[in-house]
XYZ file of C-alpha atoms in Angstrom:
575
model
C 83.353 84.280 83.887
C 80.425 83.117 86.020
C 81.395 81.537 89.319
C 79.605 79.079 91.532
C 79.993 80.169 95.156
C 80.662 77.410 97.689
C 80.088 78.154 101.344
C 79.454 75.809 104.222
C 78.140 77.563 107.328
C 79.924 76.510 110.545
C 78.065 74.291 112.984
C 77.458 75.473 116.588
C 80.323 73.199 117.674
C 82.663 74.751 115.078
C 81.652 78.261 116.148
C 82.489 77.396 119.753
C 85.827 75.819 118.743
C 86.682 78.964 116.755
C 85.871 81.202 119.731
C 88.076 79.049 121.977
C 91.002 79.024 119.547
C 90.585 82.733 118.748
C 90.680 83.544 122.459
C 93.934 81.634 122.954
C 95.554 83.309 119.939
C 94.097 86.778 120.454
C 92.504 86.872 116.996
C 88.987 87.362 115.647
C 86.948 84.114 115.868
C 86.224 84.538 112.140
C 89.935 84.087 111.457
C 90.173 81.211 113.914
C 87.339 79.609 111.960
C 89.488 79.861 108.801
C 92.386 78.162 110.628
C 90.087 75.316 111.622
C 88.903 74.935 108.016
C 92.564 74.540 107.023
C 93.134 71.764 109.526
C 94.939 73.912 112.116
C 93.112 73.024 115.311
C 95.498 73.704 118.214
C 97.277 76.720 119.619
C 100.715 75.149 119.021
C 99.876 74.248 115.394
C 98.640 77.804 114.799
C 101.839 79.297 116.226
C 103.940 77.070 113.939
C 101.749 78.139 110.997
C 102.100 81.847 111.795
C 105.855 81.640 112.491
C 107.503 79.093 110.155
C 110.971 78.143 111.409
C 114.040 77.380 109.307
C 114.945 74.786 111.956
C 111.948 72.782 110.726
C 113.377 72.330 107.208
C 113.680 68.660 106.291
C 117.072 66.953 106.436
C 118.255 67.153 102.773
C 119.977 63.765 103.051
C 116.565 62.099 103.234
C 116.310 62.722 99.475
C 117.325 59.769 97.331
C 120.852 60.110 95.834
C 121.695 63.213 97.887
C 124.753 61.601 99.459
C 125.963 60.497 96.005
C 125.401 64.010 94.583
C 127.355 65.675 97.401
C 130.228 63.162 97.094
C 130.462 63.766 93.320
C 130.474 67.551 93.800
C 133.153 67.271 96.497
C 135.245 65.067 94.188
C 134.901 67.575 91.335
C 136.075 70.397 93.554
C 138.899 68.318 94.976
C 140.111 67.456 91.476
C 139.577 71.061 90.304
C 137.262 69.889 87.520
C 135.348 72.404 85.418
C 131.702 72.507 86.629
C 128.729 73.777 84.643
C 125.431 74.807 86.246
C 122.764 74.270 83.577
C 119.095 75.226 83.858
C 115.784 75.831 82.179
C 114.995 79.267 80.738
C 111.931 79.984 82.902
C 111.814 81.693 86.316
C 112.285 78.454 88.248
C 115.277 77.403 86.145
C 116.948 80.828 86.080
C 116.630 81.375 89.837
C 117.862 77.829 90.485
C 120.969 78.387 88.341
C 121.603 81.759 89.998
C 121.290 80.250 93.493
C 123.570 77.271 92.911
C 126.134 79.281 90.917
C 126.301 82.164 93.427
C 126.640 79.795 96.378
C 129.297 77.533 94.886
C 131.236 80.479 93.457
C 131.977 81.573 97.031
C 134.073 78.427 97.510
C 135.124 77.436 93.987
C 136.134 79.428 90.912
C 136.290 76.814 88.111
C 132.562 77.070 87.430
C 130.225 78.566 84.814
C 126.514 78.524 83.956
C 124.523 77.755 80.843
C 120.915 78.394 79.773
C 119.777 76.766 76.494
C 118.252 78.968 73.813
C 114.501 78.271 73.594
C 114.467 78.849 69.829
C 117.755 77.220 68.852
C 118.009 74.336 71.351
C 114.549 73.889 72.854
C 113.659 72.717 76.350
C 116.018 70.813 78.607
C 119.370 69.204 77.851
C 120.570 69.887 74.310
C 123.305 68.214 72.292
C 124.594 71.712 71.478
C 124.906 72.441 75.221
C 126.787 69.192 75.819
C 129.135 69.869 72.900
C 129.827 73.321 74.318
C 130.551 71.755 77.723
C 133.040 69.328 76.162
C 134.841 72.168 74.363
C 134.997 74.123 77.639
C 136.525 71.135 79.438
C 133.500 70.592 81.697
C 133.520 67.295 83.623
C 130.403 67.769 85.781
C 127.057 69.351 84.874
C 124.556 70.203 87.616
C 121.236 70.508 85.818
C 118.293 72.298 87.432
C 114.537 72.282 86.738
C 114.916 69.869 83.798
C 116.834 66.752 82.772
C 114.573 64.005 84.128
C 113.569 62.940 80.577
C 116.948 63.526 78.872
C 117.968 59.859 78.548
C 119.689 60.030 75.147
C 121.383 63.383 75.780
C 122.830 62.368 79.143
C 123.966 59.022 77.690
C 125.764 61.023 74.968
C 127.425 63.206 77.610
C 128.513 60.120 79.538
C 130.285 58.815 76.409
C 132.201 62.108 76.334
C 133.255 61.729 79.972
C 130.815 64.313 81.350
C 128.797 63.428 84.469
C 125.381 64.813 85.332
C 123.694 65.573 88.654
C 119.987 66.119 87.965
C 117.956 68.440 90.242
C 114.401 68.268 88.911
C 110.812 68.236 90.144
C 108.942 67.130 87.018
C 107.304 63.693 86.917
C 109.865 61.021 85.928
C 109.288 58.161 83.503
C 109.838 54.536 84.502
C 113.288 54.670 82.858
C 115.532 57.513 83.995
C 118.700 59.031 82.536
C 122.148 57.528 83.311
C 123.118 60.393 85.620
C 125.492 60.035 88.571
C 122.701 61.250 90.864
C 119.042 62.132 90.337
C 117.547 64.451 92.944
C 113.793 64.504 92.424
C 111.284 64.071 95.263
C 108.735 62.803 92.713
C 110.808 59.665 92.099
C 108.710 56.660 93.114
C 111.653 55.280 95.102
C 112.358 58.576 96.918
C 111.444 58.600 100.622
C 111.687 62.396 100.889
C 108.540 63.393 102.834
C 107.663 66.564 100.862
C 106.990 65.962 97.177
C 106.184 69.468 95.918
C 109.491 71.345 95.810
C 110.082 73.507 92.739
C 113.297 73.129 90.724
C 114.979 75.942 92.628
C 113.844 74.274 95.860
C 115.597 71.030 94.870
C 118.727 73.056 94.024
C 118.524 74.716 97.441
C 118.275 71.320 99.185
C 121.377 70.197 97.274
C 123.291 73.259 98.461
C 121.949 72.748 101.998
C 123.318 69.190 101.945
C 126.645 70.327 100.463
C 126.979 72.988 103.176
C 126.099 70.520 105.930
C 128.641 67.990 104.624
C 131.404 70.603 104.443
C 130.771 72.375 107.747
C 129.516 75.559 106.084
C 127.087 77.401 108.403
C 123.471 77.407 107.205
C 123.481 81.201 107.604
C 125.499 81.380 104.342
C 122.431 80.078 102.479
C 119.869 82.482 103.952
C 120.755 85.430 101.622
C 119.799 83.226 98.653
C 116.328 82.348 99.923
C 114.842 85.264 97.964
C 115.522 83.220 94.797
C 113.560 80.296 96.246
C 110.582 82.508 97.151
C 110.507 83.914 93.607
C 110.602 80.392 92.128
C 107.895 79.033 94.454
C 105.613 81.931 93.528
C 106.224 81.810 89.783
C 106.104 78.020 89.416
C 102.759 77.806 91.247
C 103.691 74.941 93.596
C 101.779 74.346 96.862
C 102.662 76.876 99.563
C 102.496 74.298 102.338
C 104.927 72.456 104.612
C 108.557 72.975 103.518
C 107.589 75.348 100.688
C 105.805 77.549 103.216
C 108.946 77.785 105.357
C 111.132 78.591 102.339
C 108.641 81.119 100.926
C 108.128 82.832 104.307
C 111.839 83.389 104.921
C 112.539 84.042 101.244
C 109.965 86.847 101.201
C 111.531 88.276 104.349
C 114.899 88.307 102.566
C 113.358 89.808 99.414
C 111.814 92.643 101.427
C 114.721 93.347 103.779
C 117.906 92.637 101.809
C 117.367 91.259 98.293
C 120.211 90.109 96.090
C 121.474 92.835 93.748
C 119.755 91.502 90.619
C 116.366 91.141 92.296
C 116.741 94.616 93.851
C 117.175 96.017 90.328
C 114.012 94.248 89.132
C 112.125 95.519 92.195
C 113.139 99.078 91.283
C 112.090 98.635 87.640
C 108.721 97.186 88.723
C 107.953 100.179 90.938
C 107.846 97.952 94.036
C 110.532 99.785 96.044
C 109.346 100.809 99.485
C 106.403 98.423 99.392
C 105.842 95.164 101.237
C 106.383 92.686 98.391
C 103.982 89.741 98.326
C 103.764 86.470 96.426
C 101.281 88.062 94.015
C 103.799 90.854 93.280
C 106.246 88.140 92.259
C 103.642 86.353 90.102
C 102.490 89.491 88.272
C 105.543 91.762 88.248
C 108.896 90.187 89.142
C 108.401 86.751 87.580
C 107.258 87.936 84.131
C 110.365 90.109 83.786
C 112.712 87.238 84.633
C 110.779 85.083 82.154
C 110.802 87.714 79.428
C 114.351 87.262 78.158
C 113.844 83.513 77.715
C 110.526 84.087 75.961
C 111.819 86.750 73.576
C 115.574 86.047 73.222
C 117.768 84.020 75.599
C 117.191 83.254 79.277
C 120.909 83.579 80.018
C 120.398 87.349 80.168
C 118.150 86.882 83.198
C 120.793 84.804 84.978
C 123.428 87.419 84.085
C 121.219 89.916 85.909
C 120.451 87.667 88.891
C 124.117 86.918 89.627
C 125.333 90.496 89.120
C 127.170 92.084 92.046
C 127.126 95.708 90.866
C 123.795 97.506 91.307
C 124.336 100.084 88.572
C 125.186 97.352 86.073
C 122.234 95.253 87.274
C 119.868 98.203 86.816
C 120.945 98.560 83.185
C 120.313 94.840 82.626
C 116.929 95.081 84.369
C 115.897 97.957 82.089
C 116.913 95.900 79.061
C 114.886 92.902 80.267
C 111.950 95.200 81.022
C 112.012 96.103 77.319
C 111.645 92.403 76.487
C 108.663 92.273 78.827
C 106.939 95.144 77.020
C 107.488 93.340 73.696
C 106.139 90.137 75.249
C 102.964 91.911 76.404
C 102.200 93.136 72.887
C 102.697 89.691 71.344
C 100.768 88.025 74.177
C 97.795 90.356 73.648
C 97.767 89.804 69.882
C 98.040 86.005 70.181
C 95.312 85.846 72.841
C 92.977 87.861 70.614
C 93.716 85.531 67.682
C 93.111 82.490 69.895
C 89.797 83.902 71.126
C 88.702 84.431 67.528
C 89.491 80.787 66.718
C 87.506 79.597 69.762
C 84.554 81.762 68.672
C 84.602 80.113 65.222
C 84.538 76.548 66.603
C 80.820 75.832 66.650
C 81.118 72.863 69.013
C 83.436 74.584 71.532
C 80.687 75.313 74.065
C 80.093 71.573 74.406
C 83.776 70.635 74.526
C 85.537 70.007 77.828
C 88.964 71.156 76.576
C 90.645 73.533 74.132
C 93.453 72.642 71.707
C 94.536 75.420 69.319
C 97.424 75.620 66.883
C 98.873 78.184 64.517
C 102.237 77.870 62.796
C 102.962 81.616 63.169
C 102.563 81.888 66.950
C 105.711 82.713 68.957
C 106.987 79.698 70.853
C 108.036 81.706 73.911
C 104.530 83.070 74.524
C 102.268 80.030 73.972
C 102.378 79.101 77.669
C 101.023 82.512 78.672
C 98.269 82.283 76.053
C 97.333 78.799 77.316
C 97.065 80.232 80.845
C 94.860 83.096 79.668
C 92.513 80.771 77.763
C 92.265 78.496 80.802
C 91.214 81.504 82.906
C 88.692 82.748 80.318
C 87.010 79.451 79.388
C 87.853 77.324 82.425
C 88.920 74.314 80.357
C 92.212 72.351 80.175
C 94.012 74.054 77.290
C 96.869 73.250 74.917
C 98.326 75.928 72.628
C 100.652 74.724 69.850
C 102.936 76.386 67.298
C 105.203 75.119 64.539
C 108.963 74.645 64.854
C 110.244 73.378 61.492
C 108.855 69.877 60.952
C 107.946 69.696 64.621
C 105.297 71.326 66.787
C 105.810 72.720 70.280
C 102.931 73.048 72.723
C 102.170 74.273 76.237
C 99.347 72.853 78.336
C 97.623 74.406 81.340
C 94.921 72.919 83.527
C 92.098 73.773 85.904
C 91.693 72.900 89.576
C 91.553 69.160 90.175
C 92.326 67.935 86.643
C 95.685 66.264 85.870
C 96.707 67.575 82.440
C 99.998 65.651 82.594
C 98.092 62.341 82.599
C 95.992 63.543 79.639
C 99.161 64.280 77.688
C 100.816 61.024 78.759
C 97.860 59.125 77.234
C 99.024 60.464 73.829
C 102.695 59.685 74.377
C 103.014 57.480 71.270
C 102.431 60.670 69.207
C 104.974 62.721 71.143
C 108.659 63.228 70.465
C 109.061 64.634 73.982
C 106.896 65.775 76.890
C 107.218 66.736 80.520
C 105.562 68.620 83.327
C 103.262 68.126 86.270
C 99.566 68.160 87.201
C 98.710 71.697 86.137
C 101.291 72.545 83.461
C 103.147 70.580 80.803
C 105.075 70.967 77.572
C 105.020 68.782 74.458
C 106.946 68.272 71.231
C 105.483 66.283 68.338
C 105.507 66.147 64.553
C 103.479 68.967 62.990
C 101.521 66.477 60.902
C 100.380 64.662 64.069
C 98.831 67.749 65.685
C 95.214 67.087 64.497
C 95.332 63.513 65.831
C 96.822 64.729 69.113
C 94.005 67.281 69.424
C 91.326 64.610 68.897
C 92.875 62.151 71.318
C 93.607 64.743 73.993
C 90.042 66.022 73.815
C 88.678 62.460 73.930
C 90.732 61.731 77.076
C 89.500 64.899 78.786
C 85.866 64.166 77.844
C 86.146 60.753 79.508
C 88.082 61.729 82.625
C 87.037 65.216 83.684
C 84.304 65.455 86.335
C 81.314 67.740 85.616
C 82.084 69.908 88.655
C 85.649 70.473 87.384
C 84.402 72.443 84.373
C 82.591 74.938 86.584
C 84.598 77.847 87.964
C 84.058 78.011 91.706
C 84.823 80.362 94.558
C 85.285 78.750 97.966
C 84.078 81.281 100.533
C 85.929 81.094 103.852
C 83.580 83.293 105.876
C 80.536 85.544 105.556
C 81.237 88.896 107.233
C 79.705 92.328 107.710
C 81.723 95.459 106.980
C 81.862 96.273 110.698
C 83.970 93.115 111.160
C 86.715 94.443 108.857
C 89.126 96.292 111.122
C 92.795 97.169 110.815
C 93.642 94.540 113.453
C 91.707 91.893 111.574
C 93.620 92.768 108.402
C 96.983 92.662 110.199
C 96.113 89.249 111.651
C 94.998 88.120 108.194
C 98.432 88.949 106.761
C 99.930 86.378 109.132
C 98.153 83.658 107.103
C 100.594 84.343 104.247
C 102.584 83.617 102.184
C 99.634 82.804 99.953
C 99.519 80.473 96.997
C 98.184 77.060 95.937
C 96.748 75.109 98.892
C 97.063 78.200 101.081
C 94.984 80.696 99.131
C 94.240 84.154 100.453
C 91.031 83.892 102.546
C 87.947 84.746 100.515
C 85.078 86.582 102.217
C 81.505 87.307 101.273
C 79.250 90.171 102.297
C 75.581 90.032 101.356
C 73.216 92.892 100.599
C 75.666 95.690 99.849
C 74.857 98.919 97.996
C 76.665 101.506 95.962
C 77.407 104.533 98.173
C 76.739 106.649 95.089
C 80.333 107.221 94.015
C 81.290 103.948 92.294
C 82.614 104.383 88.752
C 84.078 102.540 85.796
C 87.860 103.041 85.408
C 90.784 101.730 83.362
C 92.273 102.460 79.979
C 89.510 100.452 78.304
C 86.898 101.179 81.001
C 87.082 97.527 82.058
C 87.300 97.858 85.870
C 85.021 99.266 88.583
C 86.236 101.410 91.477
C 83.688 100.960 94.228
C 82.556 102.686 97.386
C 80.096 100.440 99.182
C 77.923 100.236 102.266
C 76.245 97.156 103.656
C 72.831 96.844 105.255
C 74.148 96.391 108.821
C 76.581 99.269 109.345
C 77.446 102.763 108.200
C 80.990 101.752 107.223
C 81.953 102.815 103.704
C 84.359 100.305 102.123
C 86.568 100.969 99.109
C 86.911 98.210 96.560
C 88.230 97.401 93.113
C 86.667 94.883 90.724
C 89.074 94.107 87.880
C 87.532 93.236 84.526
C 83.961 93.381 85.846
C 82.627 96.569 84.254
C 79.668 94.547 82.914
C 78.213 94.745 86.453
C 78.413 98.554 86.623
C 74.873 99.225 85.383
C 73.357 96.910 87.996
C 75.481 98.475 90.759
C 74.394 102.000 89.805
C 70.724 100.906 89.847
C 70.814 101.145 93.675
C 69.750 97.521 94.044
C 71.391 95.174 96.563
C 74.118 92.772 95.528
C 76.507 90.264 97.115
C 80.282 90.401 96.774
C 83.046 87.823 97.161
C 86.438 89.402 97.882
C 89.832 89.354 99.488
C 91.012 92.099 101.852
C 94.073 94.040 100.708
C 96.204 97.042 101.653
C 95.178 100.217 99.868
C 98.555 101.196 98.396
C 97.319 104.734 97.653
C 96.034 105.406 101.181
C 98.553 104.146 103.696
C 96.866 102.411 106.618
C 93.564 101.857 104.799
C 92.238 98.574 103.508
C 90.346 97.904 100.306
C 88.376 94.974 98.982
C 89.598 93.194 95.870
C 86.313 91.923 94.512
C 86.430 88.569 92.758
C 82.734 88.332 91.861
C 79.516 90.326 92.039
C 75.999 88.901 91.900
C 72.503 90.243 92.617
C 71.272 89.597 96.150
C 68.565 86.954 96.317
C 66.124 89.512 97.726
C 66.606 91.662 94.600
C 66.501 88.962 91.933
């Protein structure tokens, strides 16, 4: 992928402001400059940013229907009703179910959990799930990370005498289900000040409110914050405001004293003894939790997450790791097939979106393939497969483009749909797929801005290698947790050269391991450029080039830093 680099040099006034703020905080003015770019302009605001406080979490009762939800849960417990915790089969849903179930189980035993089968029941509330609940004598279902569109299903449950409390974060329709309470900060009538909680985050706020109402100390909830951090990372929600507080303390819990199930996954991932970051969750922990729902049934992941015995949890984690290996093979094959289809579409280069379908693709993996195609081609993408007479699709978007609105414009063709700005799911009749493709692509053509189809890198600061010290890197870590709207700072160094020892590495010789020097110091910096072996010949030619990168720990050399290089381009002087 070719990137456009965006960098706006600081003005003299901004340089002075950065020096002043850096002096007060005891950090490099370059880092203070990054704080200023992120709207953090005072010493007190910077200290709050660097040390998020649980005391600053929002009062959960500000969320619409929260008082009703807590009253209904209290009534259910008082009447000893059977309660079911029901959730989606992805990371957000599984962690949400584990959190709510584990917390309530401490105070109430007449409770169980349920995850629908992706292949047998599909997304969200299923009639099969409701029928099971009736047979089990369930009177209250707490549904997490789905349910906001389940009007008919929840009406059916109501006829059977089963109440629903919905905890969701997907965009609601104008008409909502007949639930007892609907907790969703994206409701138009919800005054809750932070709109970007994940499903697990909404479940946490419900438990926070329940604890507050029943005099349960907040400290009882802290051990479950690792679930929230995992969900925030995997569901790619903004890591700002309340999410930043939850992610910060959740990561602390994950690193210091994770729940048994997550500890087992950490061991299986090879992350034991390391400082686990949000990116470790995205690339290692999250995919394993997702794997059982993609390949078989997501309930296996919840079984693992709520386990209390480490030996038993480790066996379950190994089993789920096997699903993940199977998923990788299918994912690779489907992505290759999708790339071949794109290559055959003569007009694709001119198109602003990608819609692909194949009746043999595995339903549980189409979302991953959509994400990969979005990264490769930098276009809003929908990948669709067949499910009997119906089709199931996953959509992924690019920065700044609302794919949910694009899908909503085709709603008359859809049996069901849901999601948010950057990710959505659809169900439609198989015979309507070609018309959906044409209309989706027409909408994108008419609404996407030219600059949104160009992959960009926003450079935070231009630095020389002599600026990169251990202290600078330690201060840089305090900017985390990183994620959407608080991305890891991206640096640029111009006019760097191969030290003479850079080489192509990887099973398929696709990466470059670099040792570099710049033109202003004798410092030799180690770096890794994933998937950029095409630049190796230029690098070995001894000509100057520019690099855009993040600064990371070198996990193989404790105490050292290395550059993770996002892009390489010839220096202007050498073009």
